[in-house]
Every structure is written in C-alpha cells, then in structure tokens.
Amino acid sequence: MTTGTANDKATTLLELHAGPGFVLPNAWDAGSARILEQVGFPAIATTSAGIAWAQGVPDGGAMDRDTMLDHIGRIVAAVGVPVSADLEAGYGETAAEVGETVALAAAVGAVGANIEDARPGGLYDLDEAVDRIAAARAAAPRGAFVLNARTDTYFAAASTSADVFDETVERAVRYVEAGADCVFVPGVVEEDTIRRLAAAVPAPLNVVAGLASTTDAPTLFSLGVKRVSLGGSLARASLSMLERAGRELLDSGTLGFLDGAIGYADLQKRFDR
C-alpha cells in the first residue's frame, strides 16, 4: 500500500517536526500500522518492544537485526504514510555496523530511525556514541532520512555521577553536530526539566509518553516538545486487553470484553485494499 517516493515521505516526516508538535504512534505489526494510519496519523513509528512481544520474546535486543528489519519492512509495505524505525542501538558493535543497519532500514522503506546510545551495562562513551550517529547519517543522507538520536541519560542517571541535565544537553549537541535531525530523551518526567531541555537542545525534541512520563501530548507541546512517541504503550494496552479478556473467559466464560469491540465486517473493511 506504499504511496509516494521515499524522499517525499522523508520530507513529510521532517516537516512535521517544524510544526506545533505531533504524535507519532508506534505500531508493532502490519495490522496495527493499518489501523493507526486509518485513524488519521500522518506518520507512524515502529516499536522494538511491541514487535518483540508479538514474537513471544522480551524487549532489549532479543531479536536479531534481520528479523527486526523483516518486521519493519512488513509495516512499511502495509501503509502509505512515512514510517520511522526503532533500530534500538543499531544492531552492531561498531559504528560501521550501525551505518549498515540504517542503510538496510532505508532499503526496506523506512524514512527515519531512532538510534540509542546505550547498551547492556550503560551508556556508550560519548565519542563512540557520536561516531555511531555520524555513521548512521553517512548511510542515509540528510533530507532522505530523518535521524532521531536517542540518549538514555535519564535511564542511566542512577549509575552516573554527572549532572544528568548537562550530560543530556552535551550529548544532544554532539549528536546534532554529527547529523541527527532530532533528539529523543526518554525517561524524563518533570515538566520544568522537559521545558529546559526543549530550550537547550538545538533540534526538535522527542519525548515518549506513557512510559516514565504520563504527561499528555498537548501539555508536552506547550513545554516545547515537537515529537511525542508512545514506545510500546499501544502494544501494552492491546496485550493488556487480551489478558483481561482471557481472564474473563477463564473465570466466568462471559463475553463482556467484546463491549465496544469493532465488528467483524467493519474490521474486514479496514484491511480491504
């Protein structure tokens, strides 16, 4: 169902960052992507957590690169809107491998991606993390691919003696200098801190809602955030509903879980090409 060229989609995605703010929901398979597109979102992202859970494995690198790229490609092929891929830390030990991962993501049709600066055990050394972002940028030229540099400084705050705000800004500045189009800071909760980050980061700021922070999107936009993503929150909501339905069936055999569910015929139409 892909429509428009990759460059057109990249332009559309990049332009969204110049507006008052937008919500970028995260799909975990082709079906969830189709639903989110039909709801009306102008772009969607993937969620490595949701994709992993749908395959019965935990989040955090349990899936290999080729498998993850296969799922990303299926999502891209299912929709006509731009898709940004969650590439975790780039699926590689070296900067060159990160660049290769980004090139492969672009080859399956993604027009943007997140690259994290953390691995098991903590954050990458800053210079190494910068090299990884630079390699990602070299693999996907500016204007043709929206590179979102994620820093996990707030998740790693308990294990570092540095001032987390200053370290976050320092990393953000270096990542933008290396070619990032926007900067993703998950784990930050306090509204005043988010406002200060939005002012200090020299690129559009992406914050995730529904994880550490439950601040709503309009409030985040008022603080200066340009991009609000959901991570695995939509997948969690879906799987939570499934668990509740299963418990109801097991405990009482009743069908209350179907209240408000989309009818079979209507759902069929949502997937009719």
Short mmCIF file of C-alpha atoms in Angstrom, two decimals:
data_model
loop_
_atom_site.label_atom_id
_atom_site.label_comp_id
_atom_site.label_asym_id
_atom_site.label_seq_id
_atom_site.Cartn_x
_atom_site.Cartn_y
_atom_site.Cartn_z
CA MET A 1 0.00 0.00 0.00
CA THR A 2 3.08 2.21 -0.19
CA THR A 3 2.41 5.55 -1.91
CA GLY A 4 4.79 8.40 -2.75
CA THR A 5 8.55 8.26 -3.06
CA ALA A 6 10.86 7.71 -0.11
CA ASN A 7 12.14 11.27 -0.43
CA ASP A 8 8.59 12.62 -0.38
CA LYS A 9 7.86 10.64 2.76
CA ALA A 10 11.08 11.76 4.43
CA THR A 11 10.20 15.36 3.62
CA THR A 12 6.72 14.89 5.09
CA LEU A 13 8.14 13.38 8.27
CA LEU A 14 10.77 16.09 8.64
CA GLU A 15 8.23 18.86 8.08
CA LEU A 16 6.10 17.56 10.93
CA HIS A 17 8.96 18.50 13.27
CA ALA A 18 8.66 22.14 12.19
CA GLY A 19 5.02 22.45 13.27
CA PRO A 20 3.49 22.97 16.71
CA GLY A 21 4.06 19.33 17.65
CA PHE A 22 2.80 15.93 16.55
CA VAL A 23 2.08 12.49 17.98
CA LEU A 24 3.96 9.62 16.36
CA PRO A 25 2.26 6.36 17.41
CA ASN A 26 4.21 3.11 17.41
CA ALA A 27 2.96 0.05 15.52
CA TRP A 28 4.14 -3.50 16.11
CA ASP A 29 2.83 -5.27 13.01
CA ALA A 30 1.18 -4.55 9.67
CA GLY A 31 -2.33 -4.73 11.13
CA SER A 32 -1.69 -2.22 13.91
CA ALA A 33 0.02 0.04 11.38
CA ARG A 34 -3.01 -0.05 9.09
CA ILE A 35 -5.35 0.83 11.95
CA LEU A 36 -3.19 3.75 13.07
CA GLU A 37 -2.95 5.05 9.52
CA GLN A 38 -6.72 4.87 9.10
CA VAL A 39 -7.26 6.69 12.39
CA GLY A 40 -5.53 9.58 10.66
CA PHE A 41 -1.93 9.79 11.85
CA PRO A 42 0.29 11.40 9.17
CA ALA A 43 3.25 9.18 10.10
CA ILE A 44 3.92 6.20 12.33
CA ALA A 45 6.90 4.60 14.02
CA THR A 46 7.68 1.02 14.89
CA THR A 47 8.27 -0.25 18.41
CA SER A 48 11.03 -2.78 19.03
CA ALA A 49 9.30 -3.72 22.28
CA GLY A 50 5.94 -4.37 20.64
CA ILE A 51 7.50 -6.32 17.78
CA ALA A 52 9.46 -8.46 20.24
CA TRP A 53 6.43 -9.14 22.44
CA ALA A 54 4.36 -10.11 19.39
CA GLN A 55 7.01 -12.75 18.65
CA GLY A 56 6.92 -14.03 22.22
CA VAL A 57 10.30 -12.67 23.32
CA PRO A 58 11.31 -9.79 25.62
CA ASP A 59 12.37 -6.34 24.51
CA GLY A 60 16.02 -5.31 24.57
CA GLY A 61 17.94 -6.97 21.78
CA ALA A 62 16.38 -10.43 21.94
CA MET A 63 15.62 -10.24 18.21
CA ASP A 64 18.37 -10.23 15.60
CA ARG A 65 18.74 -7.47 13.05
CA ASP A 66 17.43 -9.37 10.04
CA THR A 67 14.28 -10.45 11.87
CA MET A 68 13.61 -6.92 13.10
CA LEU A 69 14.16 -5.48 9.62
CA ASP A 70 11.78 -8.03 8.16
CA HIS A 71 9.03 -6.86 10.52
CA ILE A 72 9.81 -3.20 9.80
CA GLY A 73 9.55 -3.91 6.07
CA ARG A 74 6.14 -5.53 6.55
CA ILE A 75 4.91 -2.46 8.41
CA VAL A 76 6.26 -0.10 5.73
CA ALA A 77 4.60 -2.14 2.96
CA ALA A 78 1.23 -2.07 4.74
CA VAL A 79 0.83 1.73 4.85
CA GLY A 80 1.20 4.79 2.68
CA VAL A 81 2.41 7.16 5.42
CA PRO A 82 6.06 7.67 6.41
CA VAL A 83 7.48 5.09 8.82
CA SER A 84 10.29 5.70 11.29
CA ALA A 85 12.02 2.54 12.52
CA ASP A 86 13.05 1.71 16.06
CA LEU A 87 16.54 0.31 15.48
CA GLU A 88 17.48 0.07 19.17
CA ALA A 89 21.25 0.69 19.45
CA GLY A 90 21.86 -0.06 15.77
CA TYR A 91 22.38 -3.83 15.96
CA GLY A 92 26.13 -3.61 15.74
CA GLU A 93 29.23 -3.35 17.88
CA THR A 94 30.93 -0.87 15.56
CA ALA A 95 29.91 2.42 14.01
CA ALA A 96 30.22 0.82 10.57
CA GLU A 97 27.70 -1.86 11.55
CA VAL A 98 25.29 0.83 12.75
CA GLY A 99 25.62 2.55 9.38
CA GLU A 100 24.90 -0.74 7.64
CA THR A 101 21.77 -1.22 9.77
CA VAL A 102 20.47 2.22 8.84
CA ALA A 103 21.15 1.56 5.15
CA LEU A 104 19.22 -1.72 5.40
CA ALA A 105 16.31 0.02 7.13
CA ALA A 106 16.18 2.57 4.32
CA ALA A 107 16.28 -0.27 1.81
CA VAL A 108 13.07 -1.78 3.27
CA GLY A 109 11.37 1.60 3.02
CA ALA A 110 11.80 3.28 6.39
CA VAL A 111 12.38 7.03 6.06
CA GLY A 112 13.61 7.61 9.59
CA ALA A 113 15.00 5.79 12.60
CA ASN A 114 15.93 6.00 16.27
CA ILE A 115 19.47 5.09 17.29
CA GLU A 116 20.10 4.65 21.03
CA ASP A 117 23.33 5.50 22.85
CA ALA A 118 23.09 2.73 25.45
CA ARG A 119 23.93 -0.96 25.60
CA PRO A 120 23.69 -3.52 28.40
CA GLY A 121 25.77 -2.08 31.19
CA GLY A 122 25.27 1.61 30.45
CA LEU A 123 25.82 4.43 28.01
CA TYR A 124 28.34 4.35 25.20
CA ASP A 125 31.30 6.64 25.68
CA LEU A 126 30.31 9.98 24.18
CA ASP A 127 32.86 9.98 21.37
CA GLU A 128 31.90 6.43 20.42
CA ALA A 129 28.20 7.32 20.50
CA VAL A 130 28.89 10.33 18.26
CA ASP A 131 30.75 8.12 15.79
CA ARG A 132 27.74 5.80 15.66
CA ILE A 133 25.38 8.70 14.88
CA ALA A 134 27.80 10.01 12.24
CA ALA A 135 27.91 6.58 10.60
CA ALA A 136 24.11 6.44 10.60
CA ARG A 137 23.98 9.85 8.96
CA ALA A 138 26.53 8.88 6.33
CA ALA A 139 24.44 5.82 5.44
CA ALA A 140 21.24 7.83 4.96
CA PRO A 141 21.69 11.38 3.67
CA ARG A 142 20.00 14.34 5.31
CA GLY A 143 16.70 15.12 3.60
CA ALA A 144 16.17 11.50 2.58
CA PHE A 145 16.04 10.01 6.08
CA VAL A 146 15.06 11.52 9.45
CA LEU A 147 17.66 10.50 12.02
CA ASN A 148 16.45 10.61 15.62
CA ALA A 149 19.32 10.33 18.12
CA ARG A 150 18.14 8.81 21.38
CA THR A 151 20.04 9.37 24.61
CA ASP A 152 19.29 7.22 27.64
CA THR A 153 20.93 9.57 30.12
CA TYR A 154 17.83 9.74 32.34
CA PHE A 155 17.52 5.96 32.44
CA ALA A 156 21.22 5.72 33.35
CA ALA A 157 21.12 8.60 35.85
CA ALA A 158 21.42 6.34 38.89
CA SER A 159 24.75 4.96 37.64
CA THR A 160 26.47 8.23 36.71
CA SER A 161 27.93 10.98 38.84
CA ALA A 162 27.49 13.61 36.14
CA ASP A 163 24.68 16.15 36.16
CA VAL A 164 22.10 14.35 34.07
CA PHE A 165 20.64 17.51 32.51
CA ASP A 166 24.03 18.84 31.47
CA GLU A 167 25.12 15.45 30.15
CA THR A 168 21.90 15.14 28.16
CA VAL A 169 22.38 18.54 26.55
CA GLU A 170 26.05 17.83 25.84
CA ARG A 171 25.18 14.56 24.13
CA ALA A 172 22.30 16.17 22.23
CA VAL A 173 24.52 18.94 20.90
CA ARG A 174 27.19 16.47 19.77
CA TYR A 175 24.61 14.22 18.10
CA VAL A 176 23.09 17.13 16.20
CA GLU A 177 26.57 18.20 15.09
CA ALA A 178 27.10 14.60 13.88
CA GLY A 179 23.97 14.80 11.73
CA ALA A 180 20.92 13.99 13.85
CA ASP A 181 17.71 15.73 12.76
CA CYS A 182 16.07 15.44 16.17
CA VAL A 183 16.88 14.22 19.66
CA PHE A 184 14.92 11.67 21.70
CA VAL A 185 15.12 11.82 25.51
CA PRO A 186 13.08 9.06 27.15
CA GLY A 187 12.81 8.76 30.91
CA VAL A 188 12.47 12.47 31.67
CA VAL A 189 9.37 13.20 33.76
CA GLU A 190 9.39 16.66 35.39
CA GLU A 191 7.67 19.30 33.28
CA ASP A 192 10.18 22.01 34.14
CA THR A 193 13.04 19.75 33.08
CA ILE A 194 11.29 18.98 29.79
CA ARG A 195 10.82 22.71 29.18
CA ARG A 196 14.50 23.38 29.87
CA LEU A 197 15.56 20.52 27.57
CA ALA A 198 13.36 21.79 24.74
CA ALA A 199 15.03 25.19 25.06
CA ALA A 200 18.58 23.84 25.34
CA VAL A 201 18.58 21.06 22.73
CA PRO A 202 19.47 22.55 19.31
CA ALA A 203 17.00 20.35 17.40
CA PRO A 204 13.38 19.21 17.74
CA LEU A 205 12.88 17.31 20.99
CA ASN A 206 11.15 13.91 21.10
CA VAL A 207 9.68 12.73 24.42
CA VAL A 208 7.93 9.41 24.98
CA ALA A 209 4.54 9.46 26.69
CA GLY A 210 3.10 6.53 28.59
CA LEU A 211 6.42 5.16 29.86
CA ALA A 212 8.12 7.05 32.70
CA SER A 213 6.04 10.12 31.87
CA THR A 214 2.24 10.12 31.64
CA THR A 215 2.05 13.81 30.74
CA ASP A 216 -0.42 14.27 27.88
CA ALA A 217 0.65 15.39 24.43
CA PRO A 218 -0.90 18.91 24.48
CA THR A 219 0.97 19.68 27.70
CA LEU A 220 4.22 18.36 26.23
CA PHE A 221 3.73 20.55 23.16
CA SER A 222 3.21 23.58 25.42
CA LEU A 223 6.59 22.81 27.00
CA GLY A 224 8.33 22.94 23.61
CA VAL A 225 8.34 19.24 22.69
CA LYS A 226 7.90 18.73 18.95
CA ARG A 227 7.50 14.96 18.72
CA VAL A 228 5.61 12.72 21.14
CA SER A 229 6.02 8.99 20.64
CA LEU A 230 4.47 6.14 22.61
CA GLY A 231 7.11 3.42 22.58
CA GLY A 232 5.48 0.12 23.46
CA SER A 233 2.48 1.71 25.20
CA LEU A 234 -0.08 0.92 22.50
CA ALA A 235 1.18 -2.66 22.29
CA ARG A 236 0.98 -2.90 26.09
CA ALA A 237 -2.59 -1.65 26.02
CA SER A 238 -3.51 -4.20 23.35
CA LEU A 239 -1.87 -7.10 25.17
CA SER A 240 -3.41 -5.98 28.46
CA MET A 241 -6.84 -6.10 26.86
CA LEU A 242 -6.10 -9.59 25.58
CA GLU A 243 -5.06 -10.72 29.06
CA ARG A 244 -8.21 -9.27 30.63
CA ALA A 245 -10.35 -10.99 28.01
CA GLY A 246 -8.59 -14.27 28.64
CA ARG A 247 -9.09 -14.00 32.39
CA GLU A 248 -12.80 -13.21 31.93
CA LEU A 249 -13.25 -16.25 29.71
CA LEU A 250 -11.36 -18.49 32.09
CA ASP A 251 -13.03 -17.21 35.25
CA SER A 252 -16.64 -16.75 34.14
CA GLY A 253 -16.96 -17.64 30.47
CA THR A 254 -18.70 -14.32 29.81
CA LEU A 255 -18.06 -12.05 26.82
CA GLY A 256 -18.03 -8.61 28.41
CA PHE A 257 -14.66 -7.96 26.80
CA LEU A 258 -16.46 -7.56 23.46
CA ASP A 259 -18.26 -4.39 24.61
CA GLY A 260 -17.09 -1.66 22.26
CA ALA A 261 -15.16 -4.04 20.03
CA ILE A 262 -15.11 -3.32 16.30
CA GLY A 263 -17.48 -5.66 14.47
CA TYR A 264 -16.10 -8.36 12.20
CA ALA A 265 -17.46 -6.79 8.99
CA ASP A 266 -16.17 -3.34 9.91
CA LEU A 267 -12.74 -4.70 10.75
CA GLN A 268 -12.64 -6.57 7.44
CA LYS A 269 -13.21 -3.27 5.65
CA ARG A 270 -10.25 -1.70 7.45
CA PHE A 271 -7.96 -4.25 5.83
CA ASP A 272 -9.57 -4.22 2.39
CA ARG A 273 -7.03 -2.91 -0.08
#
